Tab-separated table of C-alpha atoms and ligand atoms in Angstrom:
chain	number	residue	atom	x	y	z
A	237	MET	CA	-7.647	-1.953	24.183
A	238	SER	CA	-10.094	-3.829	26.889
A	239	ILE	CA	-7.937	-6.064	29.232
A	240	ARG	CA	-10.300	-6.743	31.300
A	241	ASP	CA	-13.364	-7.695	28.429
A	242	SER	CA	-10.052	-9.454	27.054
A	243	LEU	CA	-8.861	-11.937	29.344
A	244	LEU	CA	-12.847	-12.230	30.338
A	245	ALA	CA	-13.034	-13.366	26.588
A	246	ILE	CA	-10.521	-16.233	26.530
A	247	LEU	CA	-11.629	-17.599	30.384
A	248	ASP	CA	-15.333	-17.729	28.733
A	249	GLN	CA	-13.213	-20.817	27.282
A	250	GLY	CA	-13.074	-22.894	30.251
A	251	PRO	CA	-11.118	-22.113	34.145
A	252	CYS	CA	-7.292	-20.622	33.425
A	253	TYR	CA	-3.941	-19.929	35.448
A	254	GLY	CA	-3.322	-15.960	35.455
A	255	TYR	CA	-0.158	-16.387	33.652
A	256	GLN	CA	-2.221	-18.707	31.444
A	257	LEU	CA	-4.569	-15.905	30.428
A	258	GLY	CA	-0.851	-13.587	29.226
A	259	TYR	CA	0.017	-16.530	27.479
A	260	GLU	CA	-3.288	-16.747	25.824
A	261	PHE	CA	-3.929	-13.405	25.330
A	262	GLU	CA	-0.261	-12.445	23.937
A	263	MET	CA	-0.213	-15.269	21.337
A	264	ARG	CA	-3.749	-14.757	19.772
A	265	THR	CA	-2.776	-10.734	19.368
A	266	GLY	CA	0.344	-11.167	17.764
A	267	GLY	CA	2.316	-9.477	21.006
A	268	SER	CA	0.585	-6.191	19.529
A	269	VAL	CA	-0.287	-5.123	23.241
A	270	PRO	CA	2.126	-6.043	25.656
A	271	LEU	CA	0.670	-7.458	28.759
A	272	ASN	CA	2.772	-7.175	32.304
A	273	THR	CA	1.729	-10.051	35.280
A	274	GLY	CA	0.935	-7.163	37.120
A	275	GLN	CA	-1.432	-5.411	35.116
A	276	ILE	CA	-2.879	-9.300	34.860
A	277	TYR	CA	-3.646	-9.990	38.581
A	278	SER	CA	-4.927	-6.876	39.381
A	279	THR	CA	-7.734	-6.848	36.452
A	280	LEU	CA	-8.488	-10.207	38.017
A	281	GLU	CA	-8.561	-8.964	41.395
A	282	ARG	CA	-11.466	-6.048	39.864
A	283	LEU	CA	-12.931	-8.960	38.331
A	284	ASP	CA	-13.439	-11.186	40.696
A	285	ALA	CA	-14.681	-8.338	43.252
A	286	ALA	CA	-17.424	-7.092	40.216
A	287	GLY	CA	-18.547	-11.364	40.572
A	288	LEU	CA	-17.630	-11.905	37.011
A	289	ILE	CA	-15.222	-14.280	37.711
A	290	GLN	CA	-14.122	-17.338	41.028
A	291	SER	CA	-11.063	-17.496	42.250
A	292	SER	CA	-10.284	-20.930	43.524
A	293	GLY	CA	-7.256	-19.766	46.166
A	294	ALA	CA	-4.058	-20.359	45.866
A	295	ASP	CA	-3.047	-24.092	45.286
A	296	ASP	CA	-0.032	-25.943	47.133
A	297	GLU	CA	2.306	-24.472	45.065
A	298	GLY	CA	0.648	-21.126	45.402
A	299	ARG	CA	-1.340	-20.721	42.128
A	300	ALA	CA	-4.975	-19.529	41.586
A	301	LEU	CA	-7.577	-21.090	39.180
A	302	TYR	CA	-10.119	-18.421	37.639
A	303	THR	CA	-13.599	-19.077	36.464
A	304	ILE	CA	-15.815	-17.412	34.846
A	305	THR	CA	-19.732	-16.779	36.601
A	306	PRO	CA	-23.165	-16.582	34.525
A	307	ALA	CA	-22.135	-12.753	35.187
A	308	GLY	CA	-18.802	-12.894	33.469
A	309	ARG	CA	-20.532	-15.126	30.764
A	310	GLU	CA	-23.280	-11.829	30.160
A	311	ASP	CA	-20.624	-9.553	30.116
A	312	VAL	CA	-18.460	-11.175	27.029
A	313	GLN	CA	-21.127	-11.087	24.730
A	314	SER	CA	-21.828	-7.729	25.677
A	315	TRP	CA	-18.728	-6.688	24.859
A	316	LEU	CA	-18.835	-8.725	21.606
A	317	SER	CA	-22.070	-7.298	20.987
A	318	THR	CA	-20.723	-3.836	20.781
A	319	PRO	CA	-19.245	-1.270	19.046
A	320	VAL	CA	-15.793	0.067	19.571
A	321	PRO	CA	-15.878	3.714	19.631
A	322	HIS	CA	-13.903	6.111	17.566
A	323	ASP	CA	-11.788	7.693	19.700
A	324	MET	CA	-12.248	11.574	17.728
A	325	ARG	CA	-9.779	13.059	20.807
A	326	ARG	CA	-6.201	11.052	19.938
A	327	ASN	CA	-5.342	12.055	16.216
A	328	GLU	CA	-2.313	13.821	17.213
A	329	LEU	CA	-1.393	14.511	13.388
A	330	ALA	CA	-4.845	16.001	12.579
A	331	THR	CA	-4.312	18.266	15.750
A	332	LYS	CA	-0.645	19.188	14.182
A	333	LEU	CA	-1.647	19.804	10.742
A	334	ALA	CA	-4.637	22.166	12.145
A	335	LEU	CA	-2.330	24.056	13.955
A	336	ALA	CA	0.387	24.605	11.532
A	337	VAL	CA	-2.228	25.435	8.368
A	338	SER	CA	-3.230	28.440	10.619
A	339	LEU	CA	0.142	29.785	12.321
A	340	PRO	CA	1.852	32.352	10.145
A	341	GLY	CA	5.032	31.326	8.667
A	342	ILE	CA	4.876	27.215	9.036
A	343	ASP	CA	5.841	25.421	5.490
A	344	ILE	CA	2.929	23.470	5.779
A	345	ALA	CA	4.135	21.660	2.223
A	346	HIS	CA	6.938	20.683	4.056
A	347	VAL	CA	4.630	19.516	7.032
A	348	ILE	CA	2.307	17.280	5.263
A	349	GLN	CA	5.458	16.157	2.533
A	350	THR	CA	7.805	14.699	5.821
A	351	GLN	CA	4.830	12.833	7.277
A	352	ARG	CA	4.084	11.407	3.735
A	353	HIS	CA	7.242	10.163	3.285
A	354	ALA	CA	6.898	8.632	6.979
A	355	ALA	CA	4.176	6.956	6.404
A	356	MET	CA	4.803	5.301	2.970
A	357	ASN	CA	8.463	3.670	4.733
A	358	THR	CA	5.651	2.807	7.650
A	359	LEU	CA	3.482	1.154	4.777
A	360	GLN	CA	6.445	-0.369	3.108
A	361	GLU	CA	7.847	-1.934	6.440
A	362	LEU	CA	4.199	-3.412	6.974
A	363	THR	CA	4.155	-5.580	3.675
A	364	ARG	CA	7.039	-6.579	3.922
A	365	LEU	CA	6.089	-7.842	7.499
A	366	LYS	CA	2.784	-9.157	5.748
A	367	ARG	CA	4.606	-10.942	2.841
A	368	ASN	CA	7.046	-12.525	4.920
A	369	SER	CA	4.705	-13.885	7.384
A	370	SER	CA	3.230	-17.613	6.602
A	371	SER	CA	-0.441	-17.244	4.519
A	372	SER	CA	-2.581	-18.484	7.054
A	373	VAL	CA	-2.861	-22.049	8.345
A	374	ASP	CA	-4.961	-21.203	11.457
A	375	GLY	CA	-6.487	-18.657	13.352
A	376	LEU	CA	-2.921	-17.532	14.977
A	377	ASP	CA	-1.499	-16.460	11.729
A	378	LEU	CA	-5.030	-15.448	10.556
A	379	GLY	CA	-5.194	-12.988	13.321
A	380	TRP	CA	-1.825	-11.911	13.037
A	381	SER	CA	-1.838	-11.282	9.350
A	382	LEU	CA	-5.179	-9.280	9.846
A	383	LEU	CA	-3.748	-6.846	12.717
A	384	LEU	CA	-1.101	-5.604	10.484
A	385	ASP	CA	-3.480	-4.958	7.772
A	386	ALA	CA	-5.299	-3.023	10.395
A	387	HIS	CA	-2.210	-1.197	10.495
A	388	LEU	CA	-1.866	-0.361	6.361
A	389	PHE	CA	-5.295	0.630	6.045
A	390	GLU	CA	-4.911	2.764	9.090
A	391	VAL	CA	-1.825	4.070	7.669
A	392	GLU	CA	-3.214	3.852	4.062
A	393	ALA	CA	-6.101	6.201	5.589
A	394	GLU	CA	-3.467	8.372	6.823
A	395	VAL	CA	-2.142	9.392	3.279
A	396	ARG	CA	-5.148	9.826	1.756
A	397	TRP	CA	-6.208	12.266	4.383
A	398	LEU	CA	-2.643	14.074	3.732
A	399	ASP	CA	-3.036	13.831	-0.093
A	400	HIS	CA	-6.533	15.576	0.416
A	401	CYS	CA	-4.960	18.267	2.845
A	402	GLU	CA	-2.457	18.908	0.225
A	403	THR	CA	-4.839	19.601	-2.714
A	404	ARG	CA	-7.001	21.809	-0.610
A	405	ILE	CA	-4.524	24.036	0.827
A	406	ALA	CA	-3.339	24.124	-2.584
A	407	ARG	CA	-6.455	25.244	-3.667
A	408	ALA	CA	-7.169	27.513	-1.208
A	409	ILE	CA	-3.366	28.957	-2.380
A	410	ALA	CA	-4.370	29.447	-5.914
A	411	GLU	CA	-7.614	31.215	-4.833
A	412	ASN	CA	-5.495	33.496	-3.082
A	413	VAL	CA	-6.624	32.954	0.451
A	414	ASP	CA	-4.972	34.356	2.945
A	415	LEU	CA	-4.172	31.088	5.633
A	416	SER	CA	-2.215	32.664	8.333
A	417	VAL	CA	-4.055	33.614	11.309
A	418	PRO	CA	-1.623	35.624	13.225
A	419	LEU	CA	-1.961	35.961	17.463
A	420	ASN	CA	-5.108	37.361	18.570
A	421	PRO	CA	-3.953	40.624	20.284
A	422	ASP	CA	-7.046	40.679	22.270
A	423	PRO	CA	-7.568	37.188	23.349
A	424	PRO	CA	-10.232	36.602	26.042
A	425	LYS	CA	-9.809	36.836	28.937
A	426	ARG	CA	-11.069	33.521	30.465
A	427	GLY	CA	-13.391	30.256	30.079
A	428	ARG	CA	-13.396	28.300	26.659
A	429	PRO	CA	-11.742	29.406	23.382
A	430	THR	CA	-14.365	31.044	20.984
A	431	ARG	CA	-13.810	28.004	18.120
A	432	ALA	CA	-14.929	24.702	18.915
A	433	PRO	CA	-15.857	21.630	16.436
A	434	ALA	CA	-18.379	22.793	13.341
A	435	SER	CA	-21.243	21.002	16.148
A	436	SER	CA	-21.431	23.908	18.571
A	437	ALA	CA	-24.045	26.585	17.310
A	438	SER	CA	-23.354	29.539	19.692
A	439	HIS	CA	-20.359	30.242	18.324
A	440	THR	CA	-21.873	32.525	15.075
A	441	ASN	CA	-20.470	35.648	16.422
A	442	ALA	CA	-17.189	36.528	16.855
A	443	THR	CA	-15.167	34.836	13.847
A	444	PRO	CA	-11.583	35.321	13.818
A	445	LYS	CA	-10.602	36.371	10.219
A	446	GLY	CA	-9.493	33.101	8.310
A	447	ALA	CA	-10.737	30.566	10.350
A	448	ASP	CA	-13.136	29.653	7.987
A	449	ASN	CA	-10.726	28.403	5.694
A	450	VAL	CA	-9.308	26.230	7.576
A	451	ARG	CA	-12.111	24.118	7.577
B	277	MET	CA	17.352	-17.867	2.551
B	278	SER	CA	20.257	-19.039	5.821
B	279	GLY	CA	22.967	-16.510	6.515
B	280	SER	CA	25.527	-19.356	5.295
B	281	ALA	CA	24.013	-19.325	2.028
B	282	HIS	CA	24.303	-15.990	1.430
B	283	SER	CA	27.985	-15.756	2.139
B	284	ALA	CA	29.011	-18.813	0.164
B	285	ALA	CA	27.420	-16.832	-2.958
B	286	ASN	CA	29.232	-13.765	-1.590
B	287	ALA	CA	32.607	-15.964	-2.459
B	288	GLN	CA	31.268	-16.678	-5.858
B	289	PRO	CA	32.638	-14.624	-8.855
B	290	ILE	CA	30.459	-11.937	-10.481
B	291	PRO	CA	27.529	-13.322	-11.725
B	292	ALA	CA	26.989	-12.695	-15.683
B	293	VAL	CA	25.824	-8.900	-16.051
B	294	ARG	CA	22.033	-10.592	-17.420
B	295	HIS	CA	21.397	-11.380	-13.939
B	296	ASP	CA	23.124	-7.964	-12.091
B	297	ARG	CA	20.126	-6.675	-9.915
B	298	ASP	CA	22.263	-3.408	-10.406
B	299	GLU	CA	21.335	-3.437	-14.249
B	300	ILE	CA	19.510	-0.843	-16.077
B	301	VAL	CA	16.781	-1.890	-17.646
B	302	LEU	CA	14.410	0.920	-18.030
B	303	GLU	CA	16.235	4.811	-18.603
B	304	LEU	CA	13.852	7.327	-19.410
B	305	SER	CA	16.302	10.454	-20.079
B	306	SER	CA	15.004	14.399	-19.019
B	307	VAL	CA	11.645	13.266	-21.088
B	308	SER	CA	8.813	15.101	-22.105
B	309	ARG	CA	5.827	14.964	-23.685
B	310	SER	CA	3.214	17.894	-24.931
B	311	TYR	CA	-0.033	17.989	-26.823
B	312	GLY	CA	-1.410	20.583	-29.030
B	313	THR	CA	0.259	24.008	-29.787
B	314	GLY	CA	0.323	27.057	-28.688
B	315	ASP	CA	-2.135	28.798	-26.320
B	316	THR	CA	-3.751	25.311	-26.148
B	317	ALA	CA	-0.769	23.028	-25.614
B	318	VAL	CA	-0.667	20.521	-22.478
B	319	THR	CA	2.681	19.298	-20.585
B	320	ALA	CA	1.895	15.857	-19.843
B	321	LEU	CA	4.992	15.029	-19.056
B	322	ASP	CA	8.144	18.308	-18.202
B	323	GLU	CA	11.922	16.735	-18.438
B	324	VAL	CA	11.202	13.296	-16.412
B	325	SER	CA	14.197	11.218	-16.092
B	326	LEU	CA	13.641	7.567	-14.194
B	327	GLN	CA	15.546	4.495	-14.067
B	328	LEU	CA	14.564	1.126	-13.218
B	329	ARG	CA	16.680	-1.529	-12.238
B	330	ARG	CA	16.337	-4.929	-12.311
B	331	GLY	CA	14.434	-6.690	-10.023
B	332	GLU	CA	13.099	-3.079	-8.733
B	333	LEU	CA	9.460	-2.571	-8.738
B	334	VAL	CA	8.823	1.530	-8.790
B	335	ALA	CA	5.331	2.965	-7.863
B	336	ILE	CA	4.037	6.316	-9.604
B	337	MET	CA	2.073	8.471	-7.744
B	338	GLY	CA	-0.067	11.425	-8.658
B	339	THR	CA	-3.033	13.156	-8.813
B	340	SER	CA	-5.646	12.598	-12.195
B	341	GLY	CA	-3.756	14.245	-14.978
B	342	SER	CA	-0.298	14.571	-13.524
B	343	GLY	CA	0.925	12.544	-16.134
B	344	LYS	CA	1.031	8.875	-15.226
B	345	SER	CA	-0.067	7.364	-17.648
B	346	THR	CA	1.700	9.146	-20.461
B	347	LEU	CA	4.622	8.131	-18.772
B	348	LEU	CA	4.154	4.743	-18.983
B	349	THR	CA	2.799	4.400	-22.541
B	350	ILE	CA	6.327	6.321	-23.469
B	351	ALA	CA	8.062	3.980	-21.095
B	352	GLY	CA	6.915	1.142	-22.917
B	353	GLY	CA	7.072	2.201	-26.403
B	354	LEU	CA	3.519	3.237	-26.987
B	355	ASP	CA	3.983	6.631	-27.417
B	356	ARG	CA	6.909	9.016	-28.519
B	357	PRO	CA	8.109	11.726	-26.183
B	358	THR	CA	8.556	15.506	-27.507
B	359	SER	CA	11.906	15.311	-26.366
B	360	GLY	CA	14.393	13.183	-24.638
B	361	ARG	CA	15.153	9.397	-24.615
B	362	VAL	CA	14.116	6.720	-23.695
B	363	PHE	CA	16.190	3.481	-23.253
B	364	VAL	CA	15.241	-0.485	-22.663
B	365	ASN	CA	17.936	-2.917	-21.798
B	366	GLY	CA	20.463	-0.338	-23.223
B	367	THR	CA	18.497	0.329	-27.092
B	368	GLN	CA	17.433	3.721	-27.394
B	369	ILE	CA	13.865	3.353	-28.850
B	370	THR	CA	13.326	6.534	-29.492
B	371	GLY	CA	15.855	6.427	-32.575
B	372	LEU	CA	14.272	3.375	-33.236
B	373	GLY	CA	11.212	2.486	-36.032
B	374	ALA	CA	8.064	1.547	-35.377
B	375	LYS	CA	8.146	-1.809	-36.430
B	376	LYS	CA	11.549	-2.230	-34.655
B	377	ILE	CA	9.850	-0.796	-31.241
B	378	ALA	CA	6.758	-3.069	-31.405
B	379	ALA	CA	9.126	-6.143	-32.164
B	380	LEU	CA	11.055	-5.107	-28.680
B	381	ARG	CA	8.044	-4.900	-27.048
B	382	ARG	CA	6.754	-7.979	-27.601
B	383	LYS	CA	9.858	-9.261	-26.349
B	384	THR	CA	10.663	-7.269	-23.610
B	385	LEU	CA	7.564	-5.584	-22.193
B	386	GLY	CA	4.872	-6.600	-20.701
B	387	PHE	CA	0.991	-4.155	-20.091
B	388	VAL	CA	-1.371	-4.353	-17.586
B	389	PHE	CA	-4.281	-2.429	-17.594
B	390	GLN	CA	-6.816	-0.989	-15.189
B	391	ASP	CA	-9.633	-3.097	-17.801
B	392	TYR	CA	-7.486	-6.385	-18.412
B	393	ASN	CA	-7.396	-5.495	-22.392
B	394	LEU	CA	-8.329	-9.100	-23.450
B	395	VAL	CA	-9.205	-10.481	-26.468
B	396	PRO	CA	-12.644	-11.105	-25.977
B	397	VAL	CA	-12.969	-14.005	-28.334
B	398	LEU	CA	-9.724	-15.556	-27.255
B	399	THR	CA	-9.568	-17.936	-24.637
B	400	ALA	CA	-7.408	-17.216	-21.471
B	401	ILE	CA	-4.616	-19.224	-22.807
B	402	GLU	CA	-4.715	-18.160	-26.318
B	403	ASN	CA	-4.738	-14.482	-24.933
B	404	VAL	CA	-1.587	-14.729	-23.483
B	405	ALA	CA	-0.197	-16.822	-26.076
B	406	LEU	CA	-1.061	-14.066	-28.653
B	407	PRO	CA	2.143	-11.927	-28.225
B	408	LEU	CA	4.116	-14.596	-28.970
B	409	GLU	CA	2.757	-15.667	-32.141
B	410	LEU	CA	2.999	-12.469	-33.279
B	411	ASP	CA	6.181	-12.673	-33.019
B	412	GLY	CA	6.462	-15.806	-34.838
B	413	ILE	CA	7.353	-18.261	-32.182
B	414	SER	CA	5.664	-21.485	-33.236
B	415	ALA	CA	1.873	-22.044	-31.966
B	416	ARG	CA	2.864	-25.354	-29.903
B	417	ALA	CA	5.468	-23.494	-28.380
B	418	ALA	CA	3.886	-20.332	-27.332
B	419	ARG	CA	1.241	-21.983	-25.828
B	420	ARG	CA	3.637	-24.362	-24.020
B	421	SER	CA	5.183	-20.800	-22.826
B	422	ALA	CA	1.185	-19.385	-21.949
B	423	LYS	CA	0.632	-22.473	-19.888
B	424	TYR	CA	3.795	-21.975	-17.878
B	425	ALA	CA	2.576	-18.139	-17.051
B	426	LEU	CA	-1.201	-19.229	-16.296
B	427	GLU	CA	0.167	-21.621	-14.072
B	428	ALA	CA	2.337	-18.549	-11.989
B	429	VAL	CA	-0.245	-16.569	-11.597
B	430	GLY	CA	-2.277	-19.820	-10.120
B	431	LEU	CA	-4.869	-19.890	-13.202
B	432	LEU	CA	-4.149	-23.299	-15.058
B	433	GLU	CA	-7.104	-24.326	-14.525
B	434	LEU	CA	-9.334	-21.789	-16.308
B	435	ALA	CA	-6.986	-21.845	-19.192
B	436	ASN	CA	-9.826	-22.612	-22.199
B	437	ARG	CA	-12.233	-19.891	-20.507
B	438	TYR	CA	-13.493	-17.089	-22.211
B	439	PRO	CA	-12.765	-13.316	-20.516
B	440	ASP	CA	-16.489	-12.864	-20.242
B	441	ASP	CA	-16.579	-15.526	-18.110
B	442	MET	CA	-14.493	-14.621	-15.620
B	443	SER	CA	-14.432	-12.614	-12.738
B	444	GLY	CA	-12.417	-9.361	-12.978
B	445	GLY	CA	-10.022	-10.523	-10.631
B	446	GLN	CA	-9.508	-13.747	-12.856
B	447	GLN	CA	-9.166	-11.518	-16.124
B	448	GLN	CA	-6.396	-9.456	-14.496
B	449	ARG	CA	-4.498	-12.421	-13.628
B	450	VAL	CA	-4.779	-13.050	-16.937
B	451	SER	CA	-3.967	-10.537	-18.359
B	452	ILE	CA	-0.403	-10.135	-15.469
B	453	ALA	CA	0.395	-13.940	-17.280
B	454	ARG	CA	0.728	-12.415	-20.704
B	455	ALA	CA	2.360	-9.597	-19.547
B	456	ILE	CA	4.794	-11.464	-18.200
B	457	VAL	CA	4.795	-14.666	-20.920
B	458	GLY	CA	7.719	-15.794	-22.704
B	459	ASP	CA	11.009	-13.558	-21.504
B	460	ARG	CA	9.330	-10.703	-20.957
B	461	SER	CA	11.185	-8.856	-18.071
B	462	ILE	CA	9.374	-5.417	-17.900
B	463	ILE	CA	6.068	-5.350	-16.269
B	464	LEU	CA	4.367	-1.723	-16.647
B	465	ALA	CA	1.284	-1.811	-14.997
B	466	ASP	CA	-1.434	0.867	-14.966
B	467	GLU	CA	-3.981	1.251	-12.161
B	468	PRO	CA	-3.990	-2.807	-12.401
B	469	THR	CA	-5.883	-3.325	-9.135
B	470	GLY	CA	-8.287	-0.161	-9.855
B	471	ALA	CA	-11.460	-2.469	-10.250
B	472	LEU	CA	-10.691	-5.025	-7.833
B	473	ASP	CA	-11.466	-5.958	-4.402
B	474	SER	CA	-8.629	-5.454	-1.649
B	475	VAL	CA	-7.874	-9.039	-1.053
B	476	THR	CA	-7.963	-10.008	-4.608
B	477	GLY	CA	-5.802	-6.783	-5.629
B	478	GLU	CA	-3.315	-7.694	-3.148
B	479	SER	CA	-3.014	-11.606	-4.819
B	480	VAL	CA	-2.556	-9.357	-7.982
B	481	LEU	CA	0.346	-7.292	-6.737
B	482	SER	CA	1.765	-10.542	-5.253
B	483	MET	CA	1.849	-12.341	-8.213
B	484	MET	CA	3.925	-9.051	-9.925
B	485	ARG	CA	6.446	-8.820	-6.975
B	486	GLN	CA	7.238	-12.612	-7.458
B	487	ARG	CA	8.018	-11.988	-10.804
B	488	ILE	CA	9.954	-9.245	-10.122
B	489	ASP	CA	11.535	-10.308	-7.577
B	490	SER	CA	12.992	-13.729	-10.018
B	491	GLY	CA	14.704	-11.089	-12.086
B	492	ALA	CA	12.152	-8.943	-13.924
B	493	ALA	CA	11.601	-5.292	-13.273
B	494	GLY	CA	8.706	-3.438	-12.898
B	495	ILE	CA	6.639	0.329	-12.950
B	496	LEU	CA	3.069	0.594	-11.164
B	497	VAL	CA	1.011	2.910	-11.151
B	498	THR	CA	-1.591	3.385	-8.301
B	499	HIS	CA	-3.574	5.812	-6.488
B	500	ASP	CA	-3.528	3.466	-3.596
B	501	ALA	CA	-0.826	4.289	-1.387
B	502	ARG	CA	-1.240	0.408	0.339
B	503	HIS	CA	-0.373	-0.999	-3.012
B	504	ALA	CA	2.658	1.680	-3.985
B	505	ALA	CA	4.024	0.551	-0.352
B	506	TRP	CA	4.770	-3.467	-2.818
B	507	ALA	CA	7.196	-0.943	-4.573
B	508	ASP	CA	10.665	-0.457	-3.641
B	509	ARG	CA	10.461	3.194	-4.478
B	510	ILE	CA	7.879	5.474	-5.054
B	511	ILE	CA	7.504	8.618	-7.095
B	512	TYR	CA	5.269	11.666	-7.108
B	513	LEU	CA	4.316	13.228	-10.165
B	514	ARG	CA	2.588	16.728	-10.116
B	515	ASP	CA	1.980	18.259	-13.159
B	516	GLY	CA	4.333	16.043	-15.409
B	517	ARG	CA	7.151	16.272	-13.094
B	518	ILE	CA	8.355	14.210	-10.294
B	519	THR	CA	8.106	16.258	-6.789
B	520	ASP	CA	9.102	13.744	-4.688
B	521	GLU	CA	10.593	10.436	-3.933
B	522	THR	CA	10.140	7.438	-1.247
B	523	ARG	CA	12.980	4.662	-1.145
B	524	ALA	CA	12.129	1.782	1.491
B	525	ASN	CA	13.936	2.090	4.461
B	526	THR	CA	15.997	-0.192	6.872
B	527	LEU	CA	14.528	-2.267	8.714
B	528	ASP	CA	13.520	-0.308	12.398
B	529	GLY	CA	11.092	-1.394	14.648
B	530	ILE	CA	8.116	0.269	12.973
B	531	LEU	CA	5.811	-1.414	14.519
B	532	ALA	CA	6.769	-0.190	18.219
B	533	THR	CA	7.187	3.409	17.135
B	534	GLY	CA	3.674	3.834	14.040
B	535	ALA	CA	3.538	5.909	11.929
C	617	LIG	N1	-3.880	12.715	-26.371
C	617	LIG	C1	-3.829	13.866	-25.557
C	617	LIG	N2	-4.501	14.953	-26.135
C	617	LIG	C2	-4.130	16.030	-25.364
C	617	LIG	N3	-4.049	15.718	-23.879
C	617	LIG	C3	-4.092	14.567	-23.539
C	617	LIG	C4	-4.028	13.769	-24.291
C	617	LIG	N4	-3.452	12.792	-23.232
C	617	LIG	C5	-2.871	13.280	-21.888
C	617	LIG	N5	-3.463	14.453	-21.730
C	617	LIG	C6	-3.176	15.128	-20.761
C	617	LIG	O1	-2.168	14.798	-20.502
C	617	LIG	C7	-2.278	14.973	-18.674
C	617	LIG	C8	-1.899	14.171	-18.600
C	617	LIG	O2	-2.531	12.777	-18.565
C	617	LIG	P1	-2.021	11.666	-17.846
C	617	LIG	O3	-3.233	10.599	-18.743
C	617	LIG	O4	-0.579	10.718	-18.250
C	617	LIG	O5	-2.340	11.218	-16.347
C	617	LIG	P2	-2.940	10.223	-15.647
C	617	LIG	O6	-1.888	10.518	-14.431
C	617	LIG	O7	-2.283	8.551	-15.834
C	617	LIG	O8	-4.774	10.736	-14.676
C	617	LIG	P3	-5.554	9.509	-14.448
C	617	LIG	O9	-4.780	9.400	-12.759
C	617	LIG	O10	-6.575	10.554	-14.103
C	617	LIG	O11	-5.487	8.513	-15.142
C	617	LIG	C9	-3.330	15.203	-18.694
C	617	LIG	O12	-3.884	16.951	-18.681
C	617	LIG	C10	-4.098	15.223	-20.176
C	617	LIG	O13	-5.438	16.067	-20.415
C	618	LIG	MG1	-3.987	7.452	-16.360
């Protein structure tokens, strides 16, 4: 979540004090991304240094009013029109299952089942929250409800993927494929691992036994 | 529901059995169903036991062919098990004749299917009133109940439309109205959201849930985990057997910890 861009987008509506920005941000995002005062002011300092906002300097009460600059407005427009990339490095669950499926002696079905229970419980909890939240009367309620939806869809996708994994593993086992790949007694001395994601075409040699089954 | 109202309710004597939320309204006991014989025999359901209580919504999930629809049709008396027993409100329907089952079904059970199953030559309100009229209730009384059911699903203004002139979501709401019309207290739904977009699907579930919260009970077959999450319990079927179950957990800081 880009706090910098979010604060700038709020400032695009008109000049604000620092604490006011924190309030506006949290109100509109349902408190899903907690902001502390230190973060707000260090962000504002950086925005000021980059020429995207201007500070009025401290008034009698020690408060500074921040105003967006034309360069800042341009930044907001470019943020809104830039897609948020999918973060491929941070799928802890996918990494865990990828490991568990090839390491010998792991009850992968149990790992999947445990995960699905947790995911379904999360879905039930989110659904209850959603049912209890007021039906949209303004943008704030709708924003909160859409945030809940985002979590719901994300966890649903997780469950669907778990089902998919389960079916593929069951199929492989039914075809008598041995999924387990023991530790390599003769590991490469140095350098990068021999198996990288499918994109690398340079790893066609030295396929460890069974590694293709993991795909 | 404030805390004081709740404690006041607790001080009251135990309510009549009819409103007992723990009352078992539907029970499957070691139910099996197989098709064919010998080498070609298929066991669609294998010793399945399940209890459904008043106020409860149970979701059934499982891959295609796992026996979900078979379970639902047997639970609703549309099909008979090869072995095992089915009880509806304490009555063992597996021992009843076809006529008696049909009568019980019309009074107690409501079905919702993926493809709505509405009668095309009848209007929305006629479709909803039909099961009551089949049950011998006067046309006027049936119509009054149908009106009430259509109102509950927010479709009263389309009462005189024919199914073909309605959207999929509207037709599905009519079929929910038909499932809850009169005193029907058990809703059995087979992929009721399958053909609907996510927002419309949600409103259909919300209606089912409301009805169940106000004293009915239901079974929901679905492929969609998001929809199953509307249920109190989720049962997983595989090869005709219950392999797992998820119950609602306690209120914890789920949002803080994530899945
Ligand atoms: N009339 C029938 N004759 C023979 N086999 C049948 C019959 N009806 C169902 N089956 C078999 O029973 C099994 C369970 O079917 P069922 O329709 O209950 O599955 P399901 O879980 O509802 O699947 P789906 O998600 O595809 O709707 C399947 O293997 C199916 O082929
Ligand atoms: Mg089915």
